[in-house]
XYZ file of C-alpha atoms in Angstrom:
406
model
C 85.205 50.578 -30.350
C 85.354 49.299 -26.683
C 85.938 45.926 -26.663
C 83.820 45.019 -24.274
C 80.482 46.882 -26.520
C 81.837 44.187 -29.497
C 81.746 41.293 -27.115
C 78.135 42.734 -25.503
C 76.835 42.798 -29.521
C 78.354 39.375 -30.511
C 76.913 37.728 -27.732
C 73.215 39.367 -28.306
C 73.636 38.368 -31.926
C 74.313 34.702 -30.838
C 71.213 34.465 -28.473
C 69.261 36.302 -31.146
C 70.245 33.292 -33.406
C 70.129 30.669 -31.227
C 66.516 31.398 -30.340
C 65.564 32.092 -34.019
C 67.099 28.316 -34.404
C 65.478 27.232 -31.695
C 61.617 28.667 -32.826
C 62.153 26.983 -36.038
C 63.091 23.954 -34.615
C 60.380 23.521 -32.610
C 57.787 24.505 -35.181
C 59.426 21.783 -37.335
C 59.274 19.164 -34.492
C 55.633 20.240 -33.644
C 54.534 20.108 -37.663
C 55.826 16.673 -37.859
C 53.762 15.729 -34.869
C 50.757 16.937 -36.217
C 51.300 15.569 -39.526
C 51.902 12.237 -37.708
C 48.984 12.461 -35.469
C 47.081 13.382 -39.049
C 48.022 10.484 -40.542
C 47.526 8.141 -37.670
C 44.504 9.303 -38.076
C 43.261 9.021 -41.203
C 45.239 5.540 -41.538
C 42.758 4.962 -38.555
C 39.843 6.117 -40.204
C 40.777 4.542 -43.145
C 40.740 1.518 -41.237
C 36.944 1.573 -39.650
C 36.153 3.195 -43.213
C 37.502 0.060 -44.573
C 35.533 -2.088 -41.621
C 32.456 -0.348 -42.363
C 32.683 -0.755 -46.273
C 33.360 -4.408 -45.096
C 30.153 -4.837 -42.666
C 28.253 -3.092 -45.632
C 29.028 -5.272 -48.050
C 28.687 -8.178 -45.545
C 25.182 -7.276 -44.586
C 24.149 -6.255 -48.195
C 25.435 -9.681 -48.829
C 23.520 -11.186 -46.180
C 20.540 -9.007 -47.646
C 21.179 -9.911 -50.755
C 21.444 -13.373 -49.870
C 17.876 -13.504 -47.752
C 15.992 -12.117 -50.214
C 17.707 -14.665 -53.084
C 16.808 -17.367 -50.227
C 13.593 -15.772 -49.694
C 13.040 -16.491 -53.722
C 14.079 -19.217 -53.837
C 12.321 -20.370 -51.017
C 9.125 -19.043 -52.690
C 10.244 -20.346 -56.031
C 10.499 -23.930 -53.733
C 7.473 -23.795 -51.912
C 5.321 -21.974 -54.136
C 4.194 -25.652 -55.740
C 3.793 -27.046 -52.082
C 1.605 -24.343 -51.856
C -0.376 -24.657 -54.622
C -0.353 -28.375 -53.505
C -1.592 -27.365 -49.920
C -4.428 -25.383 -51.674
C -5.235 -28.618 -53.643
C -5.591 -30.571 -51.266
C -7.005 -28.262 -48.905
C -9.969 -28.037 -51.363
C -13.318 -30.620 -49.977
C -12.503 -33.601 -51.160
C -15.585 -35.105 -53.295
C -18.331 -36.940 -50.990
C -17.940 -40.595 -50.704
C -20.663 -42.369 -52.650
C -22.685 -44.393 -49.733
C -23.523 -48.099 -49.653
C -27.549 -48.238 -48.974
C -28.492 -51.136 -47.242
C -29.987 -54.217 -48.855
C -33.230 -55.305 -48.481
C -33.519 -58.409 -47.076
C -32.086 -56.403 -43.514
C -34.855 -53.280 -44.395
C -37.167 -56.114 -44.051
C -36.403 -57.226 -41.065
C -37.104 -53.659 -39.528
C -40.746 -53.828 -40.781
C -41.654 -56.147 -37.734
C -39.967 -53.948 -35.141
C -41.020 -50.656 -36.212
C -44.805 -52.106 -36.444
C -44.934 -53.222 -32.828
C -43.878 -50.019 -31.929
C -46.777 -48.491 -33.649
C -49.051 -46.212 -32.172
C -51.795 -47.873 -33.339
C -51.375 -52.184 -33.617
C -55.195 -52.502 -34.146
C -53.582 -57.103 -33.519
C -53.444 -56.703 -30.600
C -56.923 -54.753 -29.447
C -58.459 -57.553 -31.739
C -56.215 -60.255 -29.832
C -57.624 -59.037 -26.591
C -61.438 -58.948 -27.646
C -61.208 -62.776 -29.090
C -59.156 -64.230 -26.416
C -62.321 -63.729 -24.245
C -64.822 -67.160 -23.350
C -67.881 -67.009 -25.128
C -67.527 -64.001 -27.386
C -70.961 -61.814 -27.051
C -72.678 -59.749 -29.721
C -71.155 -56.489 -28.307
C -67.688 -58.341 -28.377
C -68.351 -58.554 -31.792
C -69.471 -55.061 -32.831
C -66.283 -54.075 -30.707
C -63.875 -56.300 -33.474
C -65.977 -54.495 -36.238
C -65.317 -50.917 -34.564
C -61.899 -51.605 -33.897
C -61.267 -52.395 -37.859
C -63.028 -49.425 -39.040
C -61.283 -47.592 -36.456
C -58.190 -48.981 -38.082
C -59.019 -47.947 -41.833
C -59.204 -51.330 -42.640
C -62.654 -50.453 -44.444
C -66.378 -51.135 -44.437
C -66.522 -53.666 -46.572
C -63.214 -55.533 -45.647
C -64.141 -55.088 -41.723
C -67.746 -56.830 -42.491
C -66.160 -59.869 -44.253
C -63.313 -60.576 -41.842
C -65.501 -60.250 -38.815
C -67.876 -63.107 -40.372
C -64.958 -65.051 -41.208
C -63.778 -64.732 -37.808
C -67.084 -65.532 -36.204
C -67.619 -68.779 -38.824
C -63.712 -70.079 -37.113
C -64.144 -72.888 -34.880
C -60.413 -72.097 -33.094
C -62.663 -69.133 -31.792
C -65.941 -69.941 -30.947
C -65.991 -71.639 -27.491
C -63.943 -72.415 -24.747
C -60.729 -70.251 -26.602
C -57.215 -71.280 -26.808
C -55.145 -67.967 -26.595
C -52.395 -69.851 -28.855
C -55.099 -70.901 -31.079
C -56.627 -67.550 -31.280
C -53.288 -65.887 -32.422
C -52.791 -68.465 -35.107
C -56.622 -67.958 -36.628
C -56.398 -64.278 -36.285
C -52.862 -64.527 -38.197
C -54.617 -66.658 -40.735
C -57.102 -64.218 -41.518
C -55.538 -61.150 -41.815
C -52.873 -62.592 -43.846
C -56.195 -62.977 -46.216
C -57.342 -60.046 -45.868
C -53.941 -58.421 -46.755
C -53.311 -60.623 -49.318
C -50.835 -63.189 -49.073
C -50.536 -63.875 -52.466
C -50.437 -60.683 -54.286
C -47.481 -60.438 -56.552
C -45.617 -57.187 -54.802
C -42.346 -57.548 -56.734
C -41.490 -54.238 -58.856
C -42.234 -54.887 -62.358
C -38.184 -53.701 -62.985
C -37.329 -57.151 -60.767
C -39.093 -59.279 -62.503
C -37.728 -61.652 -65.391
C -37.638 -60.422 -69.018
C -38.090 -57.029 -67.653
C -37.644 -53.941 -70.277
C -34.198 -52.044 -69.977
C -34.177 -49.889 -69.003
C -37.299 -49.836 -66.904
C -39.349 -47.280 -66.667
C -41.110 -46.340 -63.462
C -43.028 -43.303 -63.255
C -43.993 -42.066 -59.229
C -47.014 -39.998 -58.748
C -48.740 -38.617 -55.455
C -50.573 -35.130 -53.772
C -47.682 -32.398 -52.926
C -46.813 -33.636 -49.277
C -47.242 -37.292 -49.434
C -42.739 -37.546 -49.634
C -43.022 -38.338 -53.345
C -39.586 -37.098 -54.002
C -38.063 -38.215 -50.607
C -39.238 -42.240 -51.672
C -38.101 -42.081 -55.373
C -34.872 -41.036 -53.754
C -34.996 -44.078 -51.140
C -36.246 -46.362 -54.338
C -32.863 -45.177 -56.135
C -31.087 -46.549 -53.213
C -32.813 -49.863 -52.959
C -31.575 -50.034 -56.697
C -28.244 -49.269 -56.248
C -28.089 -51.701 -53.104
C -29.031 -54.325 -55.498
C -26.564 -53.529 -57.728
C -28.603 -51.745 -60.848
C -27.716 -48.720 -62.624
C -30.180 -45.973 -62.040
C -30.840 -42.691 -63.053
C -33.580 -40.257 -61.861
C -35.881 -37.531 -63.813
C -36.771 -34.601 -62.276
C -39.975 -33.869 -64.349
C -41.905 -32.224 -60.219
C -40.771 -28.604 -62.156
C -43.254 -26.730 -60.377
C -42.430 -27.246 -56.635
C -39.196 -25.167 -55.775
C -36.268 -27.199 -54.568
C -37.798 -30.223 -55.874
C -35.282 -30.803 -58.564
C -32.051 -30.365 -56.149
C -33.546 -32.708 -53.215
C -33.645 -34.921 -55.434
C -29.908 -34.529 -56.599
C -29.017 -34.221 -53.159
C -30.470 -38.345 -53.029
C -28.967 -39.225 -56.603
C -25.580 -37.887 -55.131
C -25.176 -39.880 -52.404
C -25.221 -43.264 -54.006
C -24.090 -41.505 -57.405
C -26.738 -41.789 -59.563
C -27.516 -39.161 -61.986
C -30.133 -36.866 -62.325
C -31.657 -35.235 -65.716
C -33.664 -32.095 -64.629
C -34.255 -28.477 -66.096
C -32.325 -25.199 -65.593
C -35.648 -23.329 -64.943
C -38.655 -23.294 -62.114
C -41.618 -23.892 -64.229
C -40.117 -25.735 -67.513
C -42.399 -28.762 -69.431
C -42.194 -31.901 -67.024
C -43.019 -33.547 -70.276
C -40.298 -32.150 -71.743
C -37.991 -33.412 -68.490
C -39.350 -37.288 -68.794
C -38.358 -37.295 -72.201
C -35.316 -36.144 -71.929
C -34.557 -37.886 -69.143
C -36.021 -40.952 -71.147
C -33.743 -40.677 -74.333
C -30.834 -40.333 -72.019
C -31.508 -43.403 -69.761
C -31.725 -45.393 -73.522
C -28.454 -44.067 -74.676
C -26.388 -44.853 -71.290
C -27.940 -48.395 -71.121
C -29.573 -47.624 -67.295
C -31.251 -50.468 -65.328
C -33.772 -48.291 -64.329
C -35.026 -44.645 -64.794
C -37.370 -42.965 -62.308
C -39.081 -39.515 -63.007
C -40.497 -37.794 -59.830
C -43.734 -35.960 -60.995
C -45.659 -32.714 -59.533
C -49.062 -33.840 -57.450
C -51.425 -30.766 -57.754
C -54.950 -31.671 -57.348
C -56.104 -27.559 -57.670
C -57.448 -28.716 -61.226
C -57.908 -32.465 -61.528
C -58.495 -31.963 -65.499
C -55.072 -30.392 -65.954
C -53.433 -32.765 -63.423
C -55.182 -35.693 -66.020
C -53.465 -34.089 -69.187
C -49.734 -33.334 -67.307
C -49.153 -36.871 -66.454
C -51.270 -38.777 -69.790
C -48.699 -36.729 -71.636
C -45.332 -37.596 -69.273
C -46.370 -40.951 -69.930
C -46.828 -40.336 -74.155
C -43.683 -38.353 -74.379
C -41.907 -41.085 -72.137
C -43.278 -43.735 -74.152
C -41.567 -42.240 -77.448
C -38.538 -43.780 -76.023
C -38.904 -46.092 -73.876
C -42.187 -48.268 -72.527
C -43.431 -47.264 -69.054
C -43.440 -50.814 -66.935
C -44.710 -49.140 -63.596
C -46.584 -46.219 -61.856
C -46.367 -46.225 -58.173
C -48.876 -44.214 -56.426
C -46.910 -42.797 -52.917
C -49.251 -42.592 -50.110
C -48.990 -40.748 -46.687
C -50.340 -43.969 -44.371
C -51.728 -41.606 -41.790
C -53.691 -39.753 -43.873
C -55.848 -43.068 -43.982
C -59.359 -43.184 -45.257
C -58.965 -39.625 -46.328
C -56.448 -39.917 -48.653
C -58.500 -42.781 -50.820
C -60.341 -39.823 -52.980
C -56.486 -38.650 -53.752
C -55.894 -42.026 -54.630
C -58.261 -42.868 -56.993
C -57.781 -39.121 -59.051
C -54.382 -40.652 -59.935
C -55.657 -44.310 -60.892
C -58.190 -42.262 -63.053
C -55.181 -40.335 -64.418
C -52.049 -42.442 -65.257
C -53.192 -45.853 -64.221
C -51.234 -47.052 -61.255
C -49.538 -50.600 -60.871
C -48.615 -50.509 -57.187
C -48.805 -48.751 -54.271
C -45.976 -47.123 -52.166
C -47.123 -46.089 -48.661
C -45.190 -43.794 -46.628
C -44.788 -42.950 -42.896
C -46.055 -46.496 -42.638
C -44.773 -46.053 -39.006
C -45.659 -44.394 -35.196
C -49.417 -42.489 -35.617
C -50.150 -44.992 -38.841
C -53.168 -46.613 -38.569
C -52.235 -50.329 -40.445
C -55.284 -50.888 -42.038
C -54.798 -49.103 -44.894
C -52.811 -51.324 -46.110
C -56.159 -53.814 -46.959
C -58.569 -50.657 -47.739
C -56.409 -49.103 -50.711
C -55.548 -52.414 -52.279
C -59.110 -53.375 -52.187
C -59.853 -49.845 -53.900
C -57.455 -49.562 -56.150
C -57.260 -53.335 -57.222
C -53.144 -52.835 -56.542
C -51.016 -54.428 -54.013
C -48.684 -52.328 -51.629
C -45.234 -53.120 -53.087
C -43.031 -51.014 -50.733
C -43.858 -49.062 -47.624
C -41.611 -46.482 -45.703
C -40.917 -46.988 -42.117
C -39.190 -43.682 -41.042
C -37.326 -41.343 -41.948
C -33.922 -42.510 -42.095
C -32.516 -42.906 -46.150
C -32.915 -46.296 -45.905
C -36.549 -46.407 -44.430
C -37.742 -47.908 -47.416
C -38.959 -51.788 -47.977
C -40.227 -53.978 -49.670
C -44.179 -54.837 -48.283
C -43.944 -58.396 -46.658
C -47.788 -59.428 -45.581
C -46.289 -61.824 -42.928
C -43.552 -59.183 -41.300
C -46.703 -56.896 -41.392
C -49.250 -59.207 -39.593
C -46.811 -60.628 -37.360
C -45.552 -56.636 -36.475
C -49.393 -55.702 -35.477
C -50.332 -58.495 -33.249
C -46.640 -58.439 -31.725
């Protein structure tokens, strides 16, 4: 063989080799790379794999943590809460102070010289005059009767102002004003005995006063304003609700007994036995040891028979427990002469002790006053002035004179 052919197929086998070495080389290298790059990689993933796990955990943590915080937060303030809620209920309503009667009293004289109708000083006016005439005179009587002071009562004072030397002549206005005081302190009655039966020495205990009065008059509204001039003179009271037959009647007066705390003994039905009320109401007043008890009573004059026979048997039933020591008739003032015939159907009933006359005040005409006690053979013990809770008094002749000629 030519020697030159064996060198030509020797070198060809050696670059045949050599680039065989060199492919597999290179696919080595480049495997290497990849499986470097590969796990770069996934030792990178790994990594943020590891991160995230981390965050996760972190935030379920955090989550975890929130809501145990938000438990125990819950757990914490779930008392305060309940606490909050306590408190935030309305607290009970602070039991009032009524006012005492000696200032009440003092209000009479004010509120009468703002009357409407201070029949003093129309009489002042008419005797102040120099020689009085005959008409002067029959003007005196009309303004009297105009007053509801009354036929007969009008007729006696005017002769007992005519027979009054301070008057007849040559007239001294100061002199005047004193006689004219004088004689309608006499013809109110100065001397009447007006205290409540329940003040008096020796009185029963608990006392027993029973009120009574037409639908209308503010029977209920002045036993609530007599609780409170109890309780402002320091006596334990409670109240009966035996009015069963006019709606409401029951829970105005709890709505009085609650203010100044005093309890009230009443049915859990419209149209139950007042009877059965006042002697409940009776036998409880006993067994608590009250000061006083007074039982509100219905005032319907449709059938004066059955009126007659509702309150004779309050009073019986009461009596079974306790004695009765008063019955105070209330009065509206302005209803005046009309409201005498009302009056006596409820001295003829019960048998009254006193009188009690409201809205003694602005349109009332004074005079009734003198008329019913000289009807009824009663004094006024307490009269109401307004309408405010503590509008009620005790009747002072003098505070009432003086108020009218003011």
């Amino acid at each position: 063989m030519d020697t030159n052919v064996i060198i030509a197929i020797v070198a060809a086998v050696i670059v045949v080799a050599a680039i065989v070495i060199g492919v597999w080389w290179f696919g080595k290298a480049s495997k290497r790379s990849v499986e470097h790059a590969t796990d770069e990689a996934l030792v990178k993933g790994g990594a943020q794999l590891v991160a995230e796990n981390a965050d996760d955990a972190e935030n379920i943590g955090d989550a975890d943590g929130e809501q145990a915080k938000g438990v125990e937060d819950t757990e914490t303030h779930a008392p305060a809460s309940s606490s909050a809620a306590e408190e935030s209920q309305e607290p009970k309503a602070a039991v009032e102070t009524p006012e005492a009667a000696g200032s009440r009293m003092q209000r009479l004289k004010a509120r009468l010289s703002k009357s409407g109708n201070p029949f003093g000083k129309a009489l002042f006016n008419i005797l102040a005059k120099d020689q009085l005439s005959e008409s002067d005179w029959e003007d005196v009587e009309d303004t009297l009767l105009l007053a509801d002071v009354g036929a007969e009562a009008s007729e006696q004072l005017v002769e007992e102002l005519r027979n009054d030397a301070r008057i007849a002549g040559q007239s001294d206005p100061a002199e005047v004003r004193a006689a004219l005081r004088d004689k309608l302190l006499d013809v109110v009655g100065r001397d009447m005995d007006r205290r409540l039966n329940a003040d008096k020495e020796g009185a029963n205990r608990p006392s027993v006063i029973i009120m009574v009065g037409v639908n209308g008059t503010g029977k209920t509204t002045t036993t609530g304003k007599l609780a409170r001039l109890f309780v402002a003179d320091g006596k334990k009271v409670m109240l009966g609700a035996a009015d069963t037959f006019r709606a409401a009647a029951a829970d105005q007066l709890e709505t009085w007994g609650a203010k100044v705390g005093v309890p009230v003994v009443r049915s859990d039905k419209d149209g139950a036995d007042p009877a059965s009320v006042a002697f409940e109401a009776s036998a409880k007043a006993k067994e608590e040891n009250a000061d006083v008890l007074i039982i509100d009573t219905a005032g319907r004059l449709q059938n004066k028979a059955n009126l007659m026979d509702e309150l004779g048997k309050i009073r019986r039933v009461t009596e079974k427990n306790l004695p009765v020591d008063e019955v105070l008739l209330v009065l509206d003032a302005t209803t005046g002469q009309n409201g005498m015939a009302q009056a006596k159907v409820f001295a003829e009933a019960i048998g009254i002790t006193g009188v009690v006359l409201s809205k003694l005040d602005g349109s009332a005409k004074g005079g009734i006053v003198v008329s019913v006690q000289k009807e009824l053979g009663v004094p006024v013990k307490l009269v109401g002035l307004g309408e405010g809770p503590d509008d009620l008094a005790p009747f002072d002749p003098e505070g009432f004179v003086d108020g009218i000629l003011a």
